[in-house]
Amino acid sequence: MELLPLWLCLGFHFLTMKWKNGSGIAMVASQGGCKLGDSVADCRGQNLASVPSSLPSHSQTLILDANPLKTLWNHSLQPYPLLENLSLHSCHLGLIGLDAFQEQGHLHNLALADNCLSENYKETAAALHTLPDLRRLDLSGNSLTEDMAALMLQNLSSLEAVSLARNTLMRLDDCVFEGLEHLRELDLQRNYIFEIEGGAFDGLTELRRLNLAYNNLPCIVDFGLTQLQFLNISYNALEWFLAAKEEAAFELETLDLSHNQLLFFPLLPQCSKLHTLLLRDNNMGFYRDLYNTSSPQEMVAQFLLVDGNVTNITTVSLWEEFASSDLAALHFLDMSQNQFQYLPDGFLKKMPSLSHLNLNQNCLMMLHIREHEPLAALTELDLSHNQLSELHLAPGLTGCLRSLRLFNLSSNQLQGVPTGLFANASNITTIDMSHNQVLLCPQPAPLDRAGPPSCVDFRNMTSLRSLSLEGCGLGALQDCPFQGTALTHLDLSSNWGILNGSIAPLQDIAHTLQVLSLRNVGLNSGFTELDFSGFGNLRDLDLSGNFLTSFPRFRSSLALQTLDLRRNSLTALPQRAVSEQLLRSLQTIYLSQNPYDCCGVEGWGALQHLKSVADLAMVTCNLSSKVIRVLELPGGVPQDCKWERVDMGLLYLVLILPSCLTLLVAFTVIFLTFKKPLLQVIKSRCHWSSIY
């Protein structure tokens, strides 16, 4: 079985037949629920059982979507001989009369998506054959098989775009698209296609866009559609993609093979214009290092291709599969979510125009940038979520990243970066090194030699705007770590003790910072009151997960829009902060998961009216050993709070004094009651003698 080509188009908008109803053409009148404009009649969703006959006869666009027409009768469209665009989406159509389009010689675009055309497909096919100048046809969502589709498309040689998406096509042979020599766009996504016979697309000499996404194709072998520009085969079950071994020039510009089961890098055409290659979410890797042979002749695989009575054997090299591919024009390469452990020698050399390279979520352990693999055109490089422990830069390549704008190294195992990695990186704006164990060069420029050899120096990087160092195990920042930068976004989260009691290390960028994250950095009451008055342009501030007991301070001309104070030790919100900060400037504030005292904060009622408190429903406070949601607090001061506000010394005195008085009275009564008998008993027992 030979499975031939399929291809797409990234962003393949196909033939969705988006009719103008109010954007682009103003609807100036209404008739029977239909909106009328310049040669446009929009009757969608009017519960019509038949095509209205009283609309302007000069209408060129008629939209009847979402009406229960069920049948398009003969001559239903006869009042509108100038129609060029007709949309019948979701009209429950099960039958189209033979003469329904008899008078529609000008009809160019016909949308019949999401109907029931499989019920009477022969009648529908006969009706379509009366349209001599039809250019775009949408038959998606009609439960059509390949035989039904072939019959409907028969003799429609004027077609330029066809959509058969969301049908029940399973196997394509050379008869399905026969005679469509002018077809340029073909959408076959979301079917059940598992086999494409050789020659199925040979007659489509003008085909430029092909979408085969969301099907069941197991492999593509001997791909030879040289005229295609865009091909989408994503979300299939592909294990192989092998282009034909011929030197013919391919027009292919975009190839989407993402979300398949590819085991090897695809064997691409030897001569093409490919500028976008999407390989995301496959099982690919390079395996030369695992192959224990010294003979290149043994590093091959042979495919037995059976097409009818013809048998062919194709031999390919699996270990150098990229070597013969033409990647000189490639700009965008996405290899994320695969099993790559390394990049072979010469791999990047074949892509001198590469500007975007995505290698995140692979198994890379080391990356060597060699002299013969310059990355001068690279603007975005994503190496995040790998196992990188080594990043090597060949001597003399300190300026190889001069065009780089975004560099993502997050979630690796790096202990440092090569010295001079960012030298001459004058265009870089975004760096993410979070979740690596790196050090910041703390010393001024003249003393850098005394610093750790693997430290990262961000000073004087004038183009840098966004820097993420979350979870890097950074110690207390020294003075001027960001001197000479104009950072607007800085994330120092999960670096315990990085500020060491002072935000002074951030003063160099205080006037430019717009987003600052200090989550889980150990801020505590030792800071007394955090003062961000110098951060005049700060919009978003994250202080969650610390031990703050007081509300931070800002200047009156505050630009802050979002403030996160969750998971701190706040017991009260000062009335000043509530009135001046919340009511006037902030748009969003998070206050939950703090041990607030219900009796220690006045103005909780005002919070209930603040839409800016995003988590108000989760804000709780403590009242008499109970945890209560702020929204459930009574309007006035709770009775328990009134008791708690009384002077405790006076309260104890009031409680003890009655008890003492009671005991004194009881003792006095007892004493007086038993005074005389008691004396007599004592006398008798002691035998006191009389003086007489």
Short mmCIF file of N, CA and C in Angstrom, two decimals, residues 160-262:
data_model
loop_
_atom_site.label_atom_id
_atom_site.label_comp_id
_atom_site.label_asym_id
_atom_site.label_seq_id
_atom_site.Cartn_x
_atom_site.Cartn_y
_atom_site.Cartn_z
N GLU A 160 -12.38 26.05 -7.82
CA GLU A 160 -11.06 26.46 -7.37
C GLU A 160 -10.83 26.11 -5.90
N ALA A 161 -11.92 25.94 -5.13
CA ALA A 161 -11.79 25.60 -3.71
C ALA A 161 -12.93 24.69 -3.31
N VAL A 162 -12.60 23.60 -2.61
CA VAL A 162 -13.60 22.62 -2.17
C VAL A 162 -13.30 22.24 -0.72
N SER A 163 -14.37 22.18 0.08
CA SER A 163 -14.24 21.69 1.44
C SER A 163 -15.10 20.45 1.63
N LEU A 164 -14.44 19.36 2.00
CA LEU A 164 -15.13 18.11 2.34
C LEU A 164 -14.83 17.74 3.79
N ALA A 165 -14.55 18.74 4.60
CA ALA A 165 -14.21 18.50 6.00
C ALA A 165 -15.41 17.92 6.75
N ARG A 166 -15.09 17.18 7.81
CA ARG A 166 -16.12 16.63 8.71
C ARG A 166 -17.15 15.76 7.99
N ASN A 167 -16.66 14.91 7.10
CA ASN A 167 -17.50 13.91 6.45
C ASN A 167 -17.01 12.52 6.85
N THR A 168 -17.33 11.51 6.07
CA THR A 168 -16.94 10.14 6.41
C THR A 168 -16.07 9.51 5.32
N LEU A 169 -15.21 10.31 4.70
CA LEU A 169 -14.28 9.80 3.71
C LEU A 169 -13.25 8.90 4.38
N MET A 170 -12.95 7.75 3.76
CA MET A 170 -12.01 6.81 4.35
C MET A 170 -10.85 6.46 3.41
N ARG A 171 -11.12 6.41 2.14
CA ARG A 171 -10.09 5.98 1.19
C ARG A 171 -10.22 6.80 -0.08
N LEU A 172 -9.12 7.40 -0.52
CA LEU A 172 -9.14 8.24 -1.70
C LEU A 172 -8.45 7.53 -2.86
N ASP A 173 -9.15 7.42 -4.01
CA ASP A 173 -8.53 6.84 -5.20
C ASP A 173 -8.42 7.91 -6.27
N ASP A 174 -8.02 7.52 -7.46
CA ASP A 174 -7.76 8.50 -8.51
C ASP A 174 -9.02 9.00 -9.20
N CYS A 175 -10.20 8.57 -8.73
CA CYS A 175 -11.46 9.00 -9.34
C CYS A 175 -12.16 10.11 -8.57
N VAL A 176 -11.81 10.29 -7.30
CA VAL A 176 -12.57 11.22 -6.45
C VAL A 176 -12.46 12.65 -6.96
N PHE A 177 -11.29 13.07 -7.35
CA PHE A 177 -11.08 14.46 -7.76
C PHE A 177 -10.79 14.58 -9.26
N GLU A 178 -11.24 13.64 -10.01
CA GLU A 178 -10.99 13.62 -11.45
C GLU A 178 -11.65 14.82 -12.14
N GLY A 179 -10.92 15.48 -12.99
CA GLY A 179 -11.46 16.58 -13.77
C GLY A 179 -11.41 17.94 -13.10
N LEU A 180 -10.82 18.03 -11.91
CA LEU A 180 -10.76 19.31 -11.19
C LEU A 180 -9.40 19.98 -11.43
N GLU A 181 -9.10 20.23 -12.66
CA GLU A 181 -7.77 20.72 -13.00
C GLU A 181 -7.50 22.15 -12.56
N HIS A 182 -8.56 22.89 -12.16
CA HIS A 182 -8.35 24.27 -11.70
C HIS A 182 -8.40 24.39 -10.17
N LEU A 183 -8.53 23.28 -9.47
CA LEU A 183 -8.66 23.31 -8.01
C LEU A 183 -7.35 23.79 -7.37
N ARG A 184 -7.48 24.76 -6.47
CA ARG A 184 -6.31 25.32 -5.79
C ARG A 184 -6.33 25.05 -4.28
N GLU A 185 -7.51 24.87 -3.71
CA GLU A 185 -7.62 24.65 -2.27
C GLU A 185 -8.52 23.44 -2.01
N LEU A 186 -8.04 22.52 -1.17
CA LEU A 186 -8.80 21.32 -0.86
C LEU A 186 -8.70 21.04 0.64
N ASP A 187 -9.86 21.02 1.30
CA ASP A 187 -9.91 20.80 2.75
C ASP A 187 -10.55 19.44 3.02
N LEU A 188 -9.75 18.51 3.57
CA LEU A 188 -10.21 17.16 3.86
C LEU A 188 -10.06 16.83 5.35
N GLN A 189 -9.95 17.83 6.18
CA GLN A 189 -9.71 17.57 7.60
C GLN A 189 -10.92 16.94 8.28
N ARG A 190 -10.63 16.23 9.38
CA ARG A 190 -11.65 15.62 10.23
C ARG A 190 -12.53 14.64 9.45
N ASN A 191 -11.88 13.74 8.72
CA ASN A 191 -12.54 12.59 8.13
C ASN A 191 -11.95 11.33 8.76
N TYR A 192 -12.05 10.22 8.06
CA TYR A 192 -11.50 8.96 8.56
C TYR A 192 -10.54 8.35 7.55
N ILE A 193 -9.85 9.21 6.83
CA ILE A 193 -8.98 8.76 5.74
C ILE A 193 -7.78 7.98 6.29
N PHE A 194 -7.64 6.75 5.84
CA PHE A 194 -6.50 5.93 6.26
C PHE A 194 -5.63 5.51 5.08
N GLU A 195 -6.13 5.75 3.83
CA GLU A 195 -5.35 5.34 2.66
C GLU A 195 -5.58 6.33 1.52
N ILE A 196 -4.50 6.67 0.86
CA ILE A 196 -4.55 7.51 -0.34
C ILE A 196 -3.81 6.77 -1.44
N GLU A 197 -4.52 6.39 -2.45
CA GLU A 197 -3.91 5.64 -3.53
C GLU A 197 -2.98 6.52 -4.36
N GLY A 198 -1.99 5.90 -4.97
CA GLY A 198 -1.11 6.64 -5.86
C GLY A 198 -1.89 7.24 -7.01
N GLY A 199 -1.64 8.49 -7.27
CA GLY A 199 -2.32 9.17 -8.36
C GLY A 199 -3.60 9.86 -7.97
N ALA A 200 -3.99 9.81 -6.66
CA ALA A 200 -5.24 10.43 -6.23
C ALA A 200 -5.27 11.92 -6.50
N PHE A 201 -4.09 12.57 -6.43
CA PHE A 201 -4.04 14.02 -6.63
C PHE A 201 -3.29 14.41 -7.90
N ASP A 202 -2.99 13.43 -8.75
CA ASP A 202 -2.17 13.73 -9.93
C ASP A 202 -2.85 14.70 -10.88
N GLY A 203 -4.17 14.66 -10.94
CA GLY A 203 -4.87 15.54 -11.86
C GLY A 203 -5.05 16.95 -11.35
N LEU A 204 -4.69 17.20 -10.10
CA LEU A 204 -4.88 18.52 -9.49
C LEU A 204 -3.60 19.34 -9.70
N THR A 205 -3.35 19.69 -10.91
CA THR A 205 -2.09 20.36 -11.26
C THR A 205 -1.99 21.77 -10.71
N GLU A 206 -3.12 22.39 -10.34
CA GLU A 206 -3.10 23.75 -9.80
C GLU A 206 -3.22 23.78 -8.28
N LEU A 207 -3.27 22.62 -7.64
CA LEU A 207 -3.49 22.56 -6.20
C LEU A 207 -2.35 23.22 -5.44
N ARG A 208 -2.71 24.15 -4.55
CA ARG A 208 -1.71 24.87 -3.77
C ARG A 208 -1.86 24.62 -2.26
N ARG A 209 -3.09 24.36 -1.81
CA ARG A 209 -3.33 24.18 -0.37
C ARG A 209 -4.09 22.88 -0.14
N LEU A 210 -3.57 22.06 0.76
CA LEU A 210 -4.20 20.79 1.08
C LEU A 210 -4.19 20.57 2.59
N ASN A 211 -5.37 20.31 3.14
CA ASN A 211 -5.51 20.10 4.58
C ASN A 211 -6.02 18.70 4.84
N LEU A 212 -5.16 17.87 5.44
CA LEU A 212 -5.52 16.49 5.79
C LEU A 212 -5.43 16.25 7.30
N ALA A 213 -5.56 17.29 8.07
CA ALA A 213 -5.46 17.17 9.52
C ALA A 213 -6.60 16.34 10.09
N TYR A 214 -6.33 15.73 11.23
CA TYR A 214 -7.35 14.95 11.96
C TYR A 214 -7.91 13.82 11.09
N ASN A 215 -7.03 12.98 10.58
CA ASN A 215 -7.42 11.77 9.88
C ASN A 215 -6.65 10.60 10.48
N ASN A 216 -6.57 9.48 9.78
CA ASN A 216 -5.93 8.27 10.33
C ASN A 216 -4.81 7.76 9.42
N LEU A 217 -4.10 8.65 8.77
CA LEU A 217 -3.03 8.25 7.86
C LEU A 217 -1.84 7.70 8.64
N PRO A 218 -1.35 6.50 8.30
CA PRO A 218 -0.23 5.90 9.03
C PRO A 218 1.15 6.33 8.52
N CYS A 219 1.25 6.73 7.25
CA CYS A 219 2.55 7.14 6.73
C CYS A 219 2.38 7.83 5.38
N ILE A 220 3.37 8.61 5.03
CA ILE A 220 3.43 9.26 3.72
C ILE A 220 4.76 8.85 3.09
N VAL A 221 4.67 8.15 1.98
CA VAL A 221 5.86 7.65 1.29
C VAL A 221 5.82 8.11 -0.16
N ASP A 222 6.97 8.53 -0.65
CA ASP A 222 7.10 8.95 -2.04
C ASP A 222 6.24 10.18 -2.34
N PHE A 223 6.26 11.11 -1.42
CA PHE A 223 5.49 12.36 -1.60
C PHE A 223 6.05 13.14 -2.78
N GLY A 224 5.17 13.45 -3.76
CA GLY A 224 5.66 14.09 -4.96
C GLY A 224 4.79 15.20 -5.49
N LEU A 225 3.99 15.83 -4.66
CA LEU A 225 3.14 16.94 -5.12
C LEU A 225 3.99 18.21 -5.17
N THR A 226 4.66 18.39 -6.25
CA THR A 226 5.61 19.50 -6.37
C THR A 226 4.94 20.86 -6.40
N GLN A 227 3.67 20.92 -6.78
CA GLN A 227 3.00 22.21 -6.93
C GLN A 227 2.45 22.76 -5.61
N LEU A 228 2.35 21.92 -4.59
CA LEU A 228 1.77 22.35 -3.31
C LEU A 228 2.64 23.42 -2.65
N GLN A 229 1.95 24.38 -2.02
CA GLN A 229 2.64 25.40 -1.23
C GLN A 229 2.41 25.20 0.27
N PHE A 230 1.23 24.71 0.64
CA PHE A 230 0.89 24.53 2.05
C PHE A 230 0.28 23.14 2.25
N LEU A 231 0.79 22.43 3.24
CA LEU A 231 0.32 21.07 3.52
C LEU A 231 0.19 20.86 5.03
N ASN A 232 -0.99 20.41 5.45
CA ASN A 232 -1.25 20.15 6.86
C ASN A 232 -1.65 18.70 7.03
N ILE A 233 -0.78 17.93 7.71
CA ILE A 233 -1.10 16.53 8.02
C ILE A 233 -1.03 16.31 9.53
N SER A 234 -1.30 17.34 10.29
CA SER A 234 -1.22 17.22 11.75
C SER A 234 -2.36 16.34 12.28
N TYR A 235 -2.16 15.82 13.48
CA TYR A 235 -3.17 14.99 14.15
C TYR A 235 -3.60 13.80 13.30
N ASN A 236 -2.61 13.05 12.82
CA ASN A 236 -2.83 11.77 12.18
C ASN A 236 -2.07 10.71 12.98
N ALA A 237 -1.73 9.62 12.34
CA ALA A 237 -0.96 8.57 13.01
C ALA A 237 0.33 8.30 12.25
N LEU A 238 0.90 9.34 11.66
CA LEU A 238 2.10 9.18 10.81
C LEU A 238 3.29 8.69 11.61
N GLU A 239 3.95 7.67 11.07
CA GLU A 239 5.23 7.22 11.61
C GLU A 239 6.38 7.54 10.66
N TRP A 240 6.06 7.83 9.38
CA TRP A 240 7.08 8.14 8.38
C TRP A 240 6.57 9.24 7.48
N PHE A 241 7.50 10.08 7.06
CA PHE A 241 7.22 11.03 5.98
C PHE A 241 8.45 11.04 5.09
N LEU A 242 8.28 10.52 3.87
CA LEU A 242 9.39 10.40 2.94
C LEU A 242 9.01 11.05 1.62
N ALA A 243 9.74 12.08 1.25
CA ALA A 243 9.51 12.73 -0.04
C ALA A 243 10.13 11.89 -1.15
N ALA A 244 9.61 12.09 -2.35
CA ALA A 244 10.14 11.36 -3.50
C ALA A 244 11.59 11.73 -3.75
N LYS A 245 12.38 10.75 -4.12
CA LYS A 245 13.79 10.99 -4.41
C LYS A 245 13.95 11.47 -5.84
N GLU A 246 13.66 12.72 -6.02
CA GLU A 246 13.82 13.31 -7.34
C GLU A 246 14.29 14.74 -7.17
N GLU A 247 14.93 15.25 -8.19
CA GLU A 247 15.50 16.58 -8.10
C GLU A 247 14.56 17.67 -8.59
N ALA A 248 13.29 17.34 -8.79
CA ALA A 248 12.31 18.33 -9.21
C ALA A 248 12.15 19.39 -8.12
N ALA A 249 11.92 20.61 -8.53
CA ALA A 249 11.77 21.71 -7.58
C ALA A 249 10.37 21.67 -6.98
N PHE A 250 10.30 21.64 -5.65
CA PHE A 250 9.03 21.68 -4.93
C PHE A 250 8.70 23.12 -4.56
N GLU A 251 7.42 23.46 -4.63
CA GLU A 251 6.96 24.79 -4.23
C GLU A 251 6.56 24.84 -2.75
N LEU A 252 6.71 23.77 -2.04
CA LEU A 252 6.26 23.66 -0.66
C LEU A 252 6.90 24.72 0.23
N GLU A 253 6.04 25.48 0.94
CA GLU A 253 6.51 26.54 1.82
C GLU A 253 6.21 26.24 3.29
N THR A 254 5.07 25.61 3.56
CA THR A 254 4.68 25.31 4.94
C THR A 254 4.26 23.86 5.05
N LEU A 255 4.85 23.15 5.99
CA LEU A 255 4.54 21.74 6.22
C LEU A 255 4.27 21.53 7.71
N ASP A 256 3.06 21.05 8.03
CA ASP A 256 2.68 20.81 9.42
C ASP A 256 2.53 19.31 9.64
N LEU A 257 3.48 18.72 10.36
CA LEU A 257 3.45 17.30 10.71
C LEU A 257 3.31 17.11 12.22
N SER A 258 2.84 18.12 12.91
CA SER A 258 2.75 18.07 14.37
C SER A 258 1.67 17.10 14.84
N HIS A 259 1.84 16.63 16.07
CA HIS A 259 0.86 15.75 16.73
C HIS A 259 0.65 14.46 15.92
N ASN A 260 1.76 13.79 15.63
CA ASN A 260 1.73 12.49 14.99
C ASN A 260 2.58 11.52 15.80
N GLN A 261 3.05 10.47 15.17
CA GLN A 261 3.89 9.48 15.85
C GLN A 261 5.19 9.25 15.08
N LEU A 262 5.71 10.31 14.48
CA LEU A 262 6.94 10.21 13.71
C LEU A 262 8.10 9.74 14.59
#
